[in-house]
mmCIF file of C-alpha atoms and ligand atoms in Angstrom:
data_model
loop_
_atom_site.group_PDB
_atom_site.id
_atom_site.type_symbol
_atom_site.label_atom_id
_atom_site.label_comp_id
_atom_site.label_asym_id
_atom_site.label_seq_id
_atom_site.Cartn_x
_atom_site.Cartn_y
_atom_site.Cartn_z
ATOM 1 C CA MET A 285 -19.197 -50.216 12.252
ATOM 2 C CA TYR A 286 -16.769 -48.934 14.882
ATOM 3 C CA THR A 287 -13.558 -47.568 13.429
ATOM 4 C CA MET A 288 -10.472 -46.588 15.383
ATOM 5 C CA LYS A 289 -9.754 -42.898 14.955
ATOM 6 C CA LYS A 290 -6.488 -41.077 15.394
ATOM 7 C CA VAL A 291 -7.282 -37.845 17.209
ATOM 8 C CA ILE A 292 -4.045 -35.878 17.598
ATOM 9 C CA LEU A 293 -3.549 -32.634 19.498
ATOM 10 C CA ALA A 294 -0.382 -30.823 18.372
ATOM 11 C CA ILE A 295 1.399 -27.934 20.058
ATOM 12 C CA GLU A 296 3.859 -25.520 18.405
ATOM 13 C CA SER A 297 5.962 -23.169 20.581
ATOM 14 C CA SER A 298 9.375 -22.971 18.904
ATOM 15 C CA CYS A 299 9.561 -19.206 18.407
ATOM 16 C CA ASP A 300 7.036 -16.401 18.828
ATOM 17 C CA GLU A 301 3.771 -18.112 17.941
ATOM 18 C CA THR A 302 1.823 -20.244 20.422
ATOM 19 C CA SER A 303 -0.296 -22.602 18.388
ATOM 20 C CA ALA A 304 -2.425 -25.716 18.880
ATOM 21 C CA ALA A 305 -4.192 -27.858 16.294
ATOM 22 C CA VAL A 306 -6.362 -30.957 16.206
ATOM 23 C CA CYS A 307 -6.042 -33.535 13.437
ATOM 24 C CA VAL A 308 -8.539 -36.395 13.067
ATOM 25 C CA ASP A 309 -7.402 -39.239 10.806
ATOM 26 C CA GLY A 310 -5.096 -36.962 8.848
ATOM 27 C CA ARG A 311 -7.578 -34.069 8.444
ATOM 28 C CA ILE A 312 -6.996 -30.770 10.242
ATOM 29 C CA LYS A 313 -10.037 -29.782 12.327
ATOM 30 C CA SER A 314 -8.635 -26.684 14.032
ATOM 31 C CA ASN A 315 -5.522 -24.511 13.981
ATOM 32 C CA VAL A 316 -5.395 -21.777 16.611
ATOM 33 C CA ILE A 317 -2.467 -19.335 16.507
ATOM 34 C CA ALA A 318 -1.622 -16.663 19.116
ATOM 35 C CA THR A 319 1.043 -14.286 17.793
ATOM 36 C CA GLN A 320 3.204 -12.518 20.369
ATOM 37 C CA ALA A 321 3.067 -8.769 19.747
ATOM 38 C CA ILE A 322 5.504 -7.998 22.600
ATOM 39 C CA HIS A 323 8.638 -8.434 20.417
ATOM 40 C CA SER A 324 7.926 -5.667 17.913
ATOM 41 C CA LYS A 325 9.285 -2.879 20.099
ATOM 42 C CA TYR A 326 12.584 -4.740 20.608
ATOM 43 C CA GLY A 327 13.330 -5.232 16.912
ATOM 44 C CA GLY A 328 13.409 -9.032 17.173
ATOM 45 C CA VAL A 329 12.276 -11.985 19.253
ATOM 46 C CA VAL A 330 13.418 -11.741 22.898
ATOM 47 C CA PRO A 331 13.712 -15.385 24.088
ATOM 48 C CA GLU A 332 12.783 -14.773 27.736
ATOM 49 C CA LEU A 333 9.698 -12.758 26.760
ATOM 50 C CA ALA A 334 8.726 -15.461 24.264
ATOM 51 C CA SER A 335 8.785 -18.159 26.986
ATOM 52 C CA ARG A 336 6.636 -16.059 29.298
ATOM 53 C CA ALA A 337 4.144 -15.263 26.567
ATOM 54 C CA HIS A 338 3.936 -18.992 25.666
ATOM 55 C CA GLN A 339 3.207 -19.825 29.307
ATOM 56 C CA GLN A 340 0.335 -17.365 29.360
ATOM 57 C CA ALA A 341 -1.110 -18.417 26.014
ATOM 58 C CA ILE A 342 -0.724 -22.169 25.973
ATOM 59 C CA ALA A 343 -3.695 -23.325 28.060
ATOM 60 C CA PRO A 344 -6.286 -21.033 26.392
ATOM 61 C CA VAL A 345 -4.884 -21.808 22.913
ATOM 62 C CA VAL A 346 -5.140 -25.575 23.517
ATOM 63 C CA MET A 347 -8.674 -25.241 24.943
ATOM 64 C CA GLU A 348 -9.748 -23.226 21.922
ATOM 65 C CA ALA A 349 -8.222 -25.732 19.476
ATOM 66 C CA LEU A 350 -10.173 -28.541 21.157
ATOM 67 C CA ALA A 351 -13.388 -26.488 21.201
ATOM 68 C CA VAL A 352 -13.148 -25.476 17.521
ATOM 69 C CA ALA A 353 -12.516 -29.121 16.549
ATOM 70 C CA GLY A 354 -15.446 -30.251 18.719
ATOM 71 C CA VAL A 355 -13.214 -32.689 20.573
ATOM 72 C CA THR A 356 -12.825 -33.233 24.331
ATOM 73 C CA LYS A 357 -9.422 -33.989 25.795
ATOM 74 C CA ASN A 358 -10.556 -37.501 26.702
ATOM 75 C CA GLN A 359 -11.067 -38.248 23.007
ATOM 76 C CA LEU A 360 -7.409 -37.530 22.201
ATOM 77 C CA THR A 361 -5.472 -40.616 21.137
ATOM 78 C CA GLU A 362 -2.049 -38.892 20.853
ATOM 79 C CA VAL A 363 -0.367 -35.639 21.839
ATOM 80 C CA ALA A 364 2.351 -34.048 19.663
ATOM 81 C CA PHE A 365 4.737 -31.152 20.165
ATOM 82 C CA THR A 366 7.579 -29.348 18.391
ATOM 83 C CA GLN A 367 10.852 -30.800 19.686
ATOM 84 C CA GLY A 368 13.096 -28.400 17.729
ATOM 85 C CA PRO A 369 14.770 -26.509 16.239
ATOM 86 C CA GLY A 370 13.835 -23.346 18.122
ATOM 87 C CA LEU A 371 14.382 -21.356 21.298
ATOM 88 C CA LEU A 372 15.042 -23.610 24.285
ATOM 89 C CA GLY A 373 12.819 -21.745 26.750
ATOM 90 C CA ALA A 374 9.987 -21.536 24.229
ATOM 91 C CA LEU A 375 10.252 -25.211 23.280
ATOM 92 C CA LEU A 376 10.232 -26.188 26.973
ATOM 93 C CA VAL A 377 6.791 -24.634 27.474
ATOM 94 C CA GLY A 378 5.215 -26.676 24.660
ATOM 95 C CA SER A 379 7.044 -29.901 25.451
ATOM 96 C CA SER A 380 6.249 -29.788 29.198
ATOM 97 C CA PHE A 381 2.596 -29.073 28.467
ATOM 98 C CA ALA A 382 2.389 -31.889 25.899
ATOM 99 C CA LYS A 383 4.155 -34.369 28.156
ATOM 100 C CA SER A 384 1.929 -33.614 31.158
ATOM 101 C CA LEU A 385 -1.191 -33.916 29.046
ATOM 102 C CA ALA A 386 -0.085 -37.196 27.440
ATOM 103 C CA LEU A 387 0.912 -38.591 30.828
ATOM 104 C CA GLY A 388 -2.370 -37.510 32.422
ATOM 105 C CA LEU A 389 -4.459 -39.004 29.606
ATOM 106 C CA GLY A 390 -2.302 -42.119 29.275
ATOM 107 C CA VAL A 391 -1.791 -41.601 25.516
ATOM 108 C CA PRO A 392 1.406 -41.729 23.426
ATOM 109 C CA LEU A 393 3.595 -38.720 22.736
ATOM 110 C CA LEU A 394 4.945 -37.608 19.348
ATOM 111 C CA ALA A 395 8.030 -35.349 19.061
ATOM 112 C CA VAL A 396 8.072 -33.390 15.783
ATOM 113 C CA ASN A 397 10.864 -31.645 13.854
ATOM 114 C CA HIS A 398 9.686 -28.099 13.027
ATOM 115 C CA MET A 399 11.552 -27.992 9.688
ATOM 116 C CA LYS A 400 10.043 -31.269 8.460
ATOM 117 C CA ALA A 401 6.686 -29.904 9.540
ATOM 118 C CA HIS A 402 7.068 -26.772 7.365
ATOM 119 C CA VAL A 403 7.527 -29.121 4.388
ATOM 120 C CA LEU A 404 4.548 -31.312 5.315
ATOM 121 C CA ALA A 405 2.300 -28.234 5.517
ATOM 122 C CA HIS A 406 1.800 -29.050 1.812
ATOM 123 C CA PHE A 407 -0.300 -32.085 2.767
ATOM 124 C CA ILE A 408 -2.875 -30.188 4.821
ATOM 125 C CA GLU A 409 -4.956 -29.210 1.790
ATOM 126 C CA GLU A 410 -5.118 -29.797 -1.966
ATOM 127 C CA PRO A 411 -3.257 -29.542 -4.319
ATOM 128 C CA GLN A 412 -0.470 -31.692 -2.941
ATOM 129 C CA PRO A 413 2.947 -32.228 -4.548
ATOM 130 C CA SER A 414 3.923 -35.714 -5.698
ATOM 131 C CA PHE A 415 7.154 -37.400 -4.661
ATOM 132 C CA PRO A 416 9.930 -36.668 -5.223
ATOM 133 C CA PHE A 417 9.636 -32.894 -4.904
ATOM 134 C CA LEU A 418 11.875 -30.041 -3.825
ATOM 135 C CA CYS A 419 10.869 -27.703 -1.047
ATOM 136 C CA LEU A 420 12.457 -24.294 -0.497
ATOM 137 C CA THR A 421 11.853 -23.609 3.201
ATOM 138 C CA VAL A 422 12.301 -19.912 3.928
ATOM 139 C CA SER A 423 11.607 -18.484 7.366
ATOM 140 C CA GLY A 424 13.000 -16.168 10.023
ATOM 141 C CA GLY A 425 15.187 -18.974 11.339
ATOM 142 C CA HIS A 426 15.976 -21.125 8.306
ATOM 143 C CA THR A 427 16.676 -21.178 4.613
ATOM 144 C CA GLN A 428 17.046 -24.579 3.047
ATOM 145 C CA ILE A 429 16.403 -26.596 -0.075
ATOM 146 C CA VAL A 430 15.033 -30.026 0.809
ATOM 147 C CA ARG A 431 14.563 -33.048 -1.450
ATOM 148 C CA VAL A 432 11.435 -34.899 -0.319
ATOM 149 C CA ASP A 433 11.188 -38.564 -1.364
ATOM 150 C CA ASP A 434 8.392 -39.529 1.011
ATOM 151 C CA TYR A 435 6.465 -37.990 3.923
ATOM 152 C CA LEU A 436 9.281 -38.624 6.360
ATOM 153 C CA ASP A 437 12.149 -39.228 3.942
ATOM 154 C CA MET A 438 13.813 -35.850 3.361
ATOM 155 C CA THR A 439 17.350 -34.719 2.546
ATOM 156 C CA VAL A 440 18.722 -31.201 2.927
ATOM 157 C CA LEU A 441 20.508 -30.344 -0.354
ATOM 158 C CA GLY A 442 21.652 -26.882 0.673
ATOM 159 C CA GLN A 443 21.112 -24.332 3.401
ATOM 160 C CA THR A 444 22.224 -21.003 4.756
ATOM 161 C CA GLN A 445 25.570 -20.933 6.510
ATOM 162 C CA ASP A 446 24.667 -17.825 8.535
ATOM 163 C CA ASP A 447 21.493 -15.689 8.591
ATOM 164 C CA ALA A 448 18.154 -16.943 7.320
ATOM 165 C CA VAL A 449 16.518 -15.011 4.482
ATOM 166 C CA GLY A 450 13.655 -13.899 6.770
ATOM 167 C CA GLU A 451 16.273 -12.568 9.166
ATOM 168 C CA ALA A 452 17.855 -10.630 6.278
ATOM 169 C CA PHE A 453 14.439 -9.116 5.449
ATOM 170 C CA ASP A 454 13.869 -8.216 9.113
ATOM 171 C CA LYS A 455 17.372 -6.786 9.660
ATOM 172 C CA CYS A 456 17.256 -4.655 6.510
ATOM 173 C CA ALA A 457 13.848 -3.423 7.642
ATOM 174 C CA LYS A 458 15.298 -2.559 11.049
ATOM 175 C CA ILE A 459 18.104 -0.579 9.346
ATOM 176 C CA MET A 460 15.341 1.479 7.700
ATOM 177 C CA GLY A 461 13.661 1.969 11.095
ATOM 178 C CA ILE A 462 10.819 -0.467 10.367
ATOM 179 C CA PRO A 463 9.554 -2.459 13.407
ATOM 180 C CA TYR A 464 9.902 -6.252 13.719
ATOM 181 C CA PRO A 465 8.922 -8.324 11.777
ATOM 182 C CA GLY A 466 9.787 -6.079 8.859
ATOM 183 C CA GLY A 467 9.528 -8.703 6.081
ATOM 184 C CA PRO A 468 5.829 -8.132 5.345
ATOM 185 C CA ILE A 469 6.325 -4.331 5.425
ATOM 186 C CA ILE A 470 9.202 -4.517 2.910
ATOM 187 C CA ASP A 471 6.867 -6.608 0.743
ATOM 188 C CA ARG A 472 4.217 -3.858 0.903
ATOM 189 C CA LEU A 473 6.586 -0.883 0.376
ATOM 190 C CA ALA A 474 8.326 -2.664 -2.513
ATOM 191 C CA LYS A 475 5.100 -2.656 -4.536
ATOM 192 C CA GLU A 476 5.481 1.133 -4.909
ATOM 193 C CA GLY A 477 9.248 1.061 -5.495
ATOM 194 C CA ASP A 478 11.783 0.685 -8.319
ATOM 195 C CA ALA A 479 13.577 -2.653 -7.848
ATOM 196 C CA ASN A 480 16.367 -1.669 -10.261
ATOM 197 C CA ARG A 481 17.297 1.585 -8.551
ATOM 198 C CA PHE A 482 19.927 0.220 -6.140
ATOM 199 C CA GLU A 483 22.279 -2.745 -6.338
ATOM 200 C CA PHE A 484 23.880 -4.659 -3.483
ATOM 201 C CA SER A 485 26.747 -7.092 -3.755
ATOM 202 C CA LYS A 486 25.674 -10.694 -3.270
ATOM 203 C CA THR A 487 27.819 -13.237 -1.442
ATOM 204 C CA GLU A 488 28.617 -16.205 -3.683
ATOM 205 C CA MET A 489 28.401 -19.579 -1.945
ATOM 206 C CA PRO A 490 29.489 -22.976 -3.281
ATOM 207 C CA ASP A 491 27.051 -25.741 -4.236
ATOM 208 C CA LEU A 492 23.475 -25.226 -3.055
ATOM 209 C CA ASP A 493 24.288 -23.300 0.115
ATOM 210 C CA TYR A 494 23.286 -19.756 0.952
ATOM 211 C CA SER A 495 24.728 -16.825 2.897
ATOM 212 C CA PHE A 496 22.666 -13.762 3.793
ATOM 213 C CA SER A 497 24.775 -11.940 6.341
ATOM 214 C CA GLY A 498 26.996 -10.171 3.750
ATOM 215 C CA ILE A 499 24.095 -8.637 1.883
ATOM 216 C CA LYS A 500 22.633 -7.267 5.111
ATOM 217 C CA THR A 501 26.004 -5.644 5.921
ATOM 218 C CA SER A 502 26.307 -4.177 2.438
ATOM 219 C CA PHE A 503 22.767 -2.767 2.825
ATOM 220 C CA LEU A 504 23.749 -1.268 6.205
ATOM 221 C CA TYR A 505 26.869 0.471 4.823
ATOM 222 C CA PHE A 506 24.961 1.724 1.805
ATOM 223 C CA VAL A 507 22.258 3.261 3.994
ATOM 224 C CA GLN A 508 24.799 4.710 6.456
ATOM 225 C CA ASN A 509 26.896 6.308 3.690
ATOM 226 C CA ASN A 510 23.899 7.887 2.051
ATOM 227 C CA THR A 511 22.404 9.037 5.334
ATOM 228 C CA GLN A 512 25.641 10.933 6.083
ATOM 229 C CA LYS A 513 25.048 12.923 2.891
ATOM 230 C CA ASP A 514 21.301 13.334 3.420
ATOM 231 C CA VAL A 515 19.640 12.571 6.765
ATOM 232 C CA ALA A 516 16.315 12.025 5.015
ATOM 233 C CA PHE A 517 17.766 9.435 2.582
ATOM 234 C CA VAL A 518 15.820 6.473 4.002
ATOM 235 C CA GLU A 519 12.595 8.438 4.321
ATOM 236 C CA LYS A 520 12.826 9.619 0.688
ATOM 237 C CA ASN A 521 13.819 6.227 -0.733
ATOM 238 C CA LYS A 522 12.089 3.619 1.438
ATOM 239 C CA ASN A 523 10.062 2.151 -1.416
ATOM 240 C CA ASP A 524 13.019 1.858 -3.803
ATOM 241 C CA LEU A 525 15.282 0.499 -1.056
ATOM 242 C CA SER A 526 12.639 -2.108 -0.167
ATOM 243 C CA ALA A 527 12.049 -3.134 -3.774
ATOM 244 C CA SER A 528 15.799 -3.317 -4.527
ATOM 245 C CA ILE A 529 16.802 -5.369 -1.477
ATOM 246 C CA GLN A 530 13.792 -7.655 -1.945
ATOM 247 C CA LYS A 531 14.708 -8.259 -5.593
ATOM 248 C CA CYS A 532 18.267 -9.103 -4.577
ATOM 249 C CA LEU A 533 17.237 -11.557 -1.826
ATOM 250 C CA ILE A 534 14.759 -13.300 -4.116
ATOM 251 C CA ALA A 535 17.349 -13.577 -6.920
ATOM 252 C CA MET A 536 19.716 -15.279 -4.470
ATOM 253 C CA LEU A 537 16.993 -17.743 -3.426
ATOM 254 C CA MET A 538 15.966 -18.532 -6.982
ATOM 255 C CA GLU A 539 19.467 -19.066 -8.369
ATOM 256 C CA LYS A 540 20.103 -22.044 -6.071
ATOM 257 C CA LEU A 541 16.576 -23.385 -6.411
ATOM 258 C CA VAL A 542 16.890 -23.470 -10.206
ATOM 259 C CA ARG A 543 20.256 -25.190 -9.882
ATOM 260 C CA ALA A 544 18.825 -27.777 -7.445
ATOM 261 C CA ALA A 545 15.879 -28.526 -9.756
ATOM 262 C CA GLU A 546 18.268 -29.078 -12.685
ATOM 263 C CA GLN A 547 20.680 -31.171 -10.651
ATOM 264 C CA GLU A 548 17.947 -33.443 -9.265
ATOM 265 C CA GLY A 549 15.836 -33.457 -12.441
ATOM 266 C CA ILE A 550 12.737 -32.575 -10.395
ATOM 267 C CA HIS A 551 9.865 -30.380 -11.628
ATOM 268 C CA GLU A 552 7.601 -30.525 -8.584
ATOM 269 C CA ILE A 553 8.639 -27.444 -6.617
ATOM 270 C CA ALA A 554 7.199 -26.286 -3.309
ATOM 271 C CA ILE A 555 7.890 -23.329 -1.020
ATOM 272 C CA ALA A 556 7.243 -23.200 2.702
ATOM 273 C CA GLY A 557 7.960 -21.017 5.747
ATOM 274 C CA GLY A 558 7.012 -17.440 6.628
ATOM 275 C CA VAL A 559 8.877 -15.792 3.750
ATOM 276 C CA SER A 560 6.831 -17.780 1.212
ATOM 277 C CA ALA A 561 4.094 -15.265 2.039
ATOM 278 C CA ASN A 562 6.169 -12.699 0.103
ATOM 279 C CA SER A 563 4.175 -11.625 -2.945
ATOM 280 C CA GLU A 564 7.213 -10.965 -5.160
ATOM 281 C CA LEU A 565 8.744 -14.356 -4.288
ATOM 282 C CA ARG A 566 5.425 -15.993 -5.171
ATOM 283 C CA SER A 567 5.185 -14.312 -8.554
ATOM 284 C CA THR A 568 8.879 -14.851 -9.339
ATOM 285 C CA ILE A 569 8.678 -18.580 -8.598
ATOM 286 C CA GLN A 570 5.480 -18.866 -10.669
ATOM 287 C CA GLY A 571 7.180 -17.037 -13.554
ATOM 288 C CA ILE A 572 10.359 -19.126 -13.508
ATOM 289 C CA GLY A 573 8.224 -22.218 -12.978
ATOM 290 C CA ALA A 574 6.181 -21.486 -16.110
ATOM 291 C CA GLU A 575 9.421 -21.082 -18.101
ATOM 292 C CA LYS A 576 10.978 -24.289 -16.779
ATOM 293 C CA GLY A 577 7.865 -26.451 -16.794
ATOM 294 C CA TRP A 578 7.648 -26.743 -13.011
ATOM 295 C CA LYS A 579 4.517 -27.458 -11.015
ATOM 296 C CA VAL A 580 4.686 -24.943 -8.172
ATOM 297 C CA TYR A 581 3.013 -25.451 -4.782
ATOM 298 C CA ILE A 582 2.482 -22.644 -2.269
ATOM 299 C CA PRO A 583 0.461 -23.343 0.879
ATOM 300 C CA LYS A 584 -2.250 -21.075 2.220
ATOM 301 C CA PHE A 585 -0.809 -18.175 4.258
ATOM 302 C CA GLU A 586 -1.832 -19.559 7.672
ATOM 303 C CA TYR A 587 0.109 -22.748 6.890
ATOM 304 C CA CYS A 588 3.203 -20.833 5.645
ATOM 305 C CA THR A 589 4.030 -19.102 8.924
ATOM 306 C CA ASP A 590 4.498 -21.037 12.167
ATOM 307 C CA ASN A 591 1.404 -23.070 13.022
ATOM 308 C CA ALA A 592 0.461 -26.261 14.834
ATOM 309 C CA ALA A 593 -1.506 -27.725 11.903
ATOM 310 C CA MET A 594 1.780 -28.613 10.187
ATOM 311 C CA ILE A 595 3.023 -30.176 13.450
ATOM 312 C CA ALA A 596 -0.193 -32.224 13.665
ATOM 313 C CA MET A 597 0.174 -33.364 10.033
ATOM 314 C CA THR A 598 3.753 -34.523 10.620
ATOM 315 C CA ALA A 599 2.712 -36.209 13.872
ATOM 316 C CA TYR A 600 0.005 -38.084 11.956
ATOM 317 C CA TYR A 601 2.542 -39.610 9.543
ATOM 318 C CA GLN A 602 4.900 -40.398 12.443
ATOM 319 C CA SER A 603 2.034 -42.073 14.256
ATOM 320 C CA LEU A 604 1.234 -44.251 11.216
ATOM 321 C CA GLY A 605 4.842 -45.460 11.446
ATOM 322 C CA GLN A 606 4.602 -45.879 15.268
ATOM 323 C CA ASP A 607 7.359 -43.298 15.662
ATOM 324 C CA TYR A 608 6.550 -42.348 19.271
ATOM 325 C CA ALA A 609 8.699 -40.483 21.797
ATOM 326 C CA ASP A 610 9.218 -41.547 25.394
ATOM 327 C CA MET A 611 8.290 -39.295 28.300
ATOM 328 C CA HIS A 612 11.936 -38.359 28.946
ATOM 329 C CA VAL A 613 12.398 -36.765 25.526
ATOM 330 C CA SER A 614 13.977 -33.282 25.718
ATOM 331 C CA PRO A 615 13.557 -30.255 23.477
ATOM 332 C CA MET A 616 16.366 -29.902 20.928
ATOM 333 C CA PRO A 617 17.046 -26.223 20.053
ATOM 334 C CA ARG A 618 19.453 -27.251 17.267
ATOM 335 C CA MET A 619 17.559 -30.304 16.072
ATOM 336 C CA LYS A 620 18.775 -31.575 12.677
ATOM 337 C CA PHE A 621 16.756 -33.515 10.133
HETATM 338 O O1 KG4 B 82 7.987 -19.320 9.450
HETATM 339 P P1 KG4 B 82 7.906 -18.087 10.274
HETATM 340 O O2 KG4 B 82 6.545 -17.608 10.711
HETATM 341 O O3 KG4 B 82 8.741 -18.225 11.599
HETATM 342 C C1 KG4 B 82 9.997 -18.823 11.662
HETATM 343 O O4 KG4 B 82 10.059 -20.066 11.834
HETATM 344 O O5 KG4 B 82 10.957 -18.053 11.546
HETATM 345 O O6 KG4 B 82 8.653 -16.930 9.460
HETATM 346 C C2 KG4 B 82 8.747 -15.606 9.941
HETATM 347 C C3 KG4 B 82 9.570 -14.804 8.960
HETATM 348 C C4 KG4 B 82 9.944 -13.418 9.455
HETATM 349 O O7 KG4 B 82 11.311 -13.203 9.190
HETATM 350 C C5 KG4 B 82 9.059 -12.497 8.588
HETATM 351 O O8 KG4 B 82 9.618 -11.219 8.360
HETATM 352 C C6 KG4 B 82 9.001 -13.278 7.306
HETATM 353 O O9 KG4 B 82 8.863 -14.631 7.722
HETATM 354 N N1 KG4 B 82 7.881 -12.882 6.458
HETATM 355 C C7 KG4 B 82 8.020 -12.223 5.286
HETATM 356 C C8 KG4 B 82 6.715 -11.985 4.800
HETATM 357 N N2 KG4 B 82 5.810 -12.496 5.699
HETATM 358 C C9 KG4 B 82 6.547 -13.045 6.703
HETATM 359 N N3 KG4 B 82 9.115 -11.844 4.629
HETATM 360 C C10 KG4 B 82 8.948 -11.198 3.459
HETATM 361 N N4 KG4 B 82 7.726 -10.929 2.934
HETATM 362 C C11 KG4 B 82 6.598 -11.290 3.553
HETATM 363 N N5 KG4 B 82 5.402 -11.024 3.015
HETATM 364 ZN ZN1 ZN B 83 9.005 -21.856 11.255
#
């Protein structure tokens, strides 16, 4: 019997990863990710360099995603791309490529919200959370607690009012002279350090919102003051500094997550975004979860950081609801939910 298949190609280019994935009837068949190494020497993502690197990577990344999935471009039934939020120049590369391809093939276009996609990364593989669940999305660009009532029915309960938690990790790393992205290096150094050695003052925020810029500044002053007394302060104390700042950032994340779970009466708890790769965050959430009777969901690492598989998954649900974009759709750097 002939069955209609949905064969979706999705493109992600919102920040510093160029990624393409193929999804056939809701199953991910390939997920190719090209990470841009160029930014490390600048201590953060340089938007203009990101756009250029996307332009160079996009065609080979798409070709590889099709090849790995064993699909030709003529078999595609839809093309999806990240509409926002993200860097305008970076988003433009993915959206122009997706639009041209969809136009050339005569297939519909799907415009995907990157933040919703991080949440729906939980539906790529088993085990999957049941509705309603809470998702703590923690990345280099965002920190938010989302209530998820259905695949495309999500409400932001709280979010950062300034820096994202990943940004706080990266900036504190930079203060210690660690190259970008410093989050994973802090994670590694912290394993050898004493998390109770140093304390930093946390910024209190109302409700379920976050603020991470104050803690970064307090870390900066602390390091500067101590370096004036001993130039080798950072070198001698890198492990303890890493463990202490990491503990503080995770405590801030968990305090609001616990409050949100209590307020909403929800025990299905998920984490998403690049920072959910952090080993201490993973064990802390598992520990608190065991105490509180939560079921905790953490996606595989490749689906935590930016990837097109999560864009493809979101596009699949949008496609089931016929939520297509027209060819004039523009990237939205500050796209909201
Ligand atoms: O989701 P993602 O790949 O990109 C954004 O959308 O931002 O997240 C990247 C962020 C960076 O800030 C990086 O330092 C952080 O995730 N990150 C980590 C770890 N792995 C990645 N932060 C702390 N510990 C880690 N193991
Ligand atoms: Zn992201």
